[in-house]
PDB file of C-alpha atoms in Angstrom:
ATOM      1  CA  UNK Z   1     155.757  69.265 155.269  1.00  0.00           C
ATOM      2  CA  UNK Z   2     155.879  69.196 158.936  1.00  0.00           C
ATOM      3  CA  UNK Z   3     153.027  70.408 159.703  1.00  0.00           C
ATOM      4  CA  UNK Z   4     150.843  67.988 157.596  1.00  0.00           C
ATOM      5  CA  UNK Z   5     152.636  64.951 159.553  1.00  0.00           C
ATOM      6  CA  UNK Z   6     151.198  66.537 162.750  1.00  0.00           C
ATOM      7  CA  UNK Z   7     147.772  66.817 161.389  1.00  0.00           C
ATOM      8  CA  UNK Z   8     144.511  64.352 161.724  1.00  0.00           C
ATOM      9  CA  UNK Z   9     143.965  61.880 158.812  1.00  0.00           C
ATOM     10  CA  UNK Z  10     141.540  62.975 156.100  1.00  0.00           C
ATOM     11  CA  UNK Z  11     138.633  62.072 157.476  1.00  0.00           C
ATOM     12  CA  UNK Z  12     139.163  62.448 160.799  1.00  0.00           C
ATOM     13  CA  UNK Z  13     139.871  59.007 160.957  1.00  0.00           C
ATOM     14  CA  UNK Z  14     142.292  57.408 164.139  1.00  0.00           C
ATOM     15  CA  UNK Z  15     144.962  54.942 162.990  1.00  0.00           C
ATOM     16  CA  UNK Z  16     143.949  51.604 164.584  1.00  0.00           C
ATOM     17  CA  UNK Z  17     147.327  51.555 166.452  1.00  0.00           C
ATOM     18  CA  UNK Z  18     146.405  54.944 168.561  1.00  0.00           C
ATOM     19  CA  UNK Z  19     142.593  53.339 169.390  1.00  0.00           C
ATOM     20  CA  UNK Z  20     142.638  51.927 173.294  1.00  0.00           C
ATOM     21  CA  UNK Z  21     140.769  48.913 172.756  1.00  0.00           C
ATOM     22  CA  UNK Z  22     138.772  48.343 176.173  1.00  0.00           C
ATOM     23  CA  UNK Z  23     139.118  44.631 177.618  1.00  0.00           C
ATOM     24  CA  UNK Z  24     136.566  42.483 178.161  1.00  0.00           C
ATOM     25  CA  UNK Z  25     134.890  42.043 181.577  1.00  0.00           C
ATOM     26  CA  UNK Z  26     135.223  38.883 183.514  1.00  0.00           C
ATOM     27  CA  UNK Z  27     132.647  35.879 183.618  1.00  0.00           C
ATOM     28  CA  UNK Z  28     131.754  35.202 187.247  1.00  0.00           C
ATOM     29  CA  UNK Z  29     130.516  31.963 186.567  1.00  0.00           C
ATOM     30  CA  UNK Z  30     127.071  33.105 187.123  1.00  0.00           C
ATOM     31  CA  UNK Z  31     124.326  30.368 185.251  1.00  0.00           C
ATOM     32  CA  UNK Z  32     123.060  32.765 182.859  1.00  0.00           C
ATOM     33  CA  UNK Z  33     122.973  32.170 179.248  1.00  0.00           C
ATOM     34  CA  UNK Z  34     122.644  35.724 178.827  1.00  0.00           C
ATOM     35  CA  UNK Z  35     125.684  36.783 180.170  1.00  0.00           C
ATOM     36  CA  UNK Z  36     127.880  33.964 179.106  1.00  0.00           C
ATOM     37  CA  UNK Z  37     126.834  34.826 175.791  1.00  0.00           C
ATOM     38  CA  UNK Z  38     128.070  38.419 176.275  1.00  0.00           C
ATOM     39  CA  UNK Z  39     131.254  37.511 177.339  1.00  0.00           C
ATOM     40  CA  UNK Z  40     132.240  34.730 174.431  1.00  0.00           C
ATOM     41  CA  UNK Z  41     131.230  37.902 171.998  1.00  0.00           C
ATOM     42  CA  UNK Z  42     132.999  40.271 174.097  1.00  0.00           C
ATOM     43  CA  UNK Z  43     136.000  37.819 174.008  1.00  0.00           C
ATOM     44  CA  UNK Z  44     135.476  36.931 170.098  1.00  0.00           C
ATOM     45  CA  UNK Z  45     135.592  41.094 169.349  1.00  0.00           C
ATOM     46  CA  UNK Z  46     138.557  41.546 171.614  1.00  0.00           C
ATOM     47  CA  UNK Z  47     140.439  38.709 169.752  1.00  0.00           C
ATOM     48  CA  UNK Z  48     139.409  40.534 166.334  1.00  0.00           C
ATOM     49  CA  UNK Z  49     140.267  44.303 167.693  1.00  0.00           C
ATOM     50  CA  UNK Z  50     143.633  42.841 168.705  1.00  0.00           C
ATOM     51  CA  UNK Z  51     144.657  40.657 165.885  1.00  0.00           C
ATOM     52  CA  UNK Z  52     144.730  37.699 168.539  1.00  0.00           C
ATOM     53  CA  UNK Z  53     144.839  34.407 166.396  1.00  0.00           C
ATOM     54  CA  UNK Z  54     146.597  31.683 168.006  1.00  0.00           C
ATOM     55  CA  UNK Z  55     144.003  29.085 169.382  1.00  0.00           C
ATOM     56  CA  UNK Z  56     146.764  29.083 172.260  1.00  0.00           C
ATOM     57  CA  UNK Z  57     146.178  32.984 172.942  1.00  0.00           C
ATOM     58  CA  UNK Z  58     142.936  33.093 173.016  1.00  0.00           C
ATOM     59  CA  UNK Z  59     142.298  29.991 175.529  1.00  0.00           C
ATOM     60  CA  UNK Z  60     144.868  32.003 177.642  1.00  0.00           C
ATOM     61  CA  UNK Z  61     143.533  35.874 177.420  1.00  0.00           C
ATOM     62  CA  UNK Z  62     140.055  33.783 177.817  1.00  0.00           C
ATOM     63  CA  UNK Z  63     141.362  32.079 181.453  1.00  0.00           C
ATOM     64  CA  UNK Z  64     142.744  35.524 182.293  1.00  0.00           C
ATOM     65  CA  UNK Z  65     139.207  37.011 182.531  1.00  0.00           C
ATOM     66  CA  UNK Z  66     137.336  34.204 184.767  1.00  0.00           C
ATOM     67  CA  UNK Z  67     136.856  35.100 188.566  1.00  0.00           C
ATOM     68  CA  UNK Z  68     135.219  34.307 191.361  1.00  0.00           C
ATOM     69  CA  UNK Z  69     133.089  30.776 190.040  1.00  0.00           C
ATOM     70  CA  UNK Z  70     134.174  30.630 186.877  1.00  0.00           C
ATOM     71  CA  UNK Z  71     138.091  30.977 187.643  1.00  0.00           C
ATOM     72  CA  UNK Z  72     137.698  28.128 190.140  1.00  0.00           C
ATOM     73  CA  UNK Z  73     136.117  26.136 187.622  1.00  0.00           C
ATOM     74  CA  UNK Z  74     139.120  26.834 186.040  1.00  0.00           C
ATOM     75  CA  UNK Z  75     141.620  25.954 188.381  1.00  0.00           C
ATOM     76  CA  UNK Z  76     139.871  22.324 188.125  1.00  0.00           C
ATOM     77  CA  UNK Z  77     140.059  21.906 184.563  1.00  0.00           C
ATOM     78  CA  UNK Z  78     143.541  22.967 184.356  1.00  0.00           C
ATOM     79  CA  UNK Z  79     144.666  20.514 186.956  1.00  0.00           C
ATOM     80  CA  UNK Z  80     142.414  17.880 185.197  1.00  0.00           C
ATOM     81  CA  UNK Z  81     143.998  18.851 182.035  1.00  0.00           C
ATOM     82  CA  UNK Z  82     147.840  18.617 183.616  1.00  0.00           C
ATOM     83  CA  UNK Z  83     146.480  15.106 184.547  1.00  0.00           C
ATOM     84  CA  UNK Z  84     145.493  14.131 181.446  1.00  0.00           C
ATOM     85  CA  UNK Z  85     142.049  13.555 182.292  1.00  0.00           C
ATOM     86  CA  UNK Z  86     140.751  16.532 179.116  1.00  0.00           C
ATOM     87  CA  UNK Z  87     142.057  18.820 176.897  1.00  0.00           C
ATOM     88  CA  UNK Z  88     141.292  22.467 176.278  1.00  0.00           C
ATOM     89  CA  UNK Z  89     143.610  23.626 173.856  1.00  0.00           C
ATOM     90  CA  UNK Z  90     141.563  25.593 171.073  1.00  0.00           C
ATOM     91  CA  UNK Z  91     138.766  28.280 171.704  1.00  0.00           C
ATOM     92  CA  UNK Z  92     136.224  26.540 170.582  1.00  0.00           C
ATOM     93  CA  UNK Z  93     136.884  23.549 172.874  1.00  0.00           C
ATOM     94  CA  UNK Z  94     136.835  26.606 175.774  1.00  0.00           C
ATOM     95  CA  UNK Z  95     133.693  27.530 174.574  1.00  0.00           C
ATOM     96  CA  UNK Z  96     132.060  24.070 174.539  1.00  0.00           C
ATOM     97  CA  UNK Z  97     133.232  23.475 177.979  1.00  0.00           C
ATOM     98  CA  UNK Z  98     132.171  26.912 179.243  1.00  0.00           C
ATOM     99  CA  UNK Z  99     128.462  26.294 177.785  1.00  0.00           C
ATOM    100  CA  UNK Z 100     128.390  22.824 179.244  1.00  0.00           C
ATOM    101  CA  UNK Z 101     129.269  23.974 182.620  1.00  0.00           C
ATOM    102  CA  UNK Z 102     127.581  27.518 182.876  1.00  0.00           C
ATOM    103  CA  UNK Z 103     124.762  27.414 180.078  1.00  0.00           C
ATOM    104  CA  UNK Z 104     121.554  26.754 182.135  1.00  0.00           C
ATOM    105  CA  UNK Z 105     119.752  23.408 181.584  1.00  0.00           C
ATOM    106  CA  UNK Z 106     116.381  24.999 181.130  1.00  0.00           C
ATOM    107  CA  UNK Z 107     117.115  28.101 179.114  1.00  0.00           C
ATOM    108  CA  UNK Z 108     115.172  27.081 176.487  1.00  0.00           C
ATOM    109  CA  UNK Z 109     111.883  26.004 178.686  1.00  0.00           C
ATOM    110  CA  UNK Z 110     112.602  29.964 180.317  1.00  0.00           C
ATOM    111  CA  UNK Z 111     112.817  32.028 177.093  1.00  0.00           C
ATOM    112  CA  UNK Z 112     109.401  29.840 175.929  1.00  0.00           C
ATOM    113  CA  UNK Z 113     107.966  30.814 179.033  1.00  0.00           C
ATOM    114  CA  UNK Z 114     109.135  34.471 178.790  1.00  0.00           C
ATOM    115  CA  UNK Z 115     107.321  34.631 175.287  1.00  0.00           C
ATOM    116  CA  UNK Z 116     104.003  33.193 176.268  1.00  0.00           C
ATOM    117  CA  UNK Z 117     103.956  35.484 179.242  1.00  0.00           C
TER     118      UNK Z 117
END
């Protein structure tokens, strides 16, 4: 019997408990569509890989991974929201201000461009 506890699962399969899930990569604040993209998805995976639910988590693992622009931008909404001036208090309201601020105006008039090129 002891020996079959220290074996692999059937399978070969890795309880999800022993995987290292890797952590998403900072947004710089860069505006690229592309890469903000990347890092709500990378963000949106981590929450799933990590069984993160609360709307209050995620807005806080989310602020943990801004730097350089996009943490300052930060620092600004959080004292605007201490103020009372907005709220960001769910993901998705994170995400809508994220694209407002860092989603280029003309991404759409580029990736037209790109295609016709």
């Amino acid at each position: 019997m002891q020996v079959m506890a220290n074996q692999a699962p059937v399978g070969g399969a890795i309880p999800v408990s022993r995987v290292k899930i890797p952590k998403p990569k900072p947004f710089c604040g860069t505006r690229d569509a592309k890469a903000l993209e990347k890092y709500i998805f990378d963000l949106e995976q981590y929450f799933r890989a990590t069984n993160t639910v609360t709307e209050e988590a995620k807005v806080m693992l989310a602020m943990m991974h801004l730097s350089e622009d996009a943490k300052l931008w930060w620092r600004s909404r959080f004292v605007d929201m201490q103020e009372g001036r907005c709220t960001i208090d769910t993901w998705d309201a994170l995400k809508r201000e994220l694209r407002s601020q860092f989603f280029p105006e003309n991404v759409e008039i580029l990736a037209r461009r790109k295609l016709l090129s």
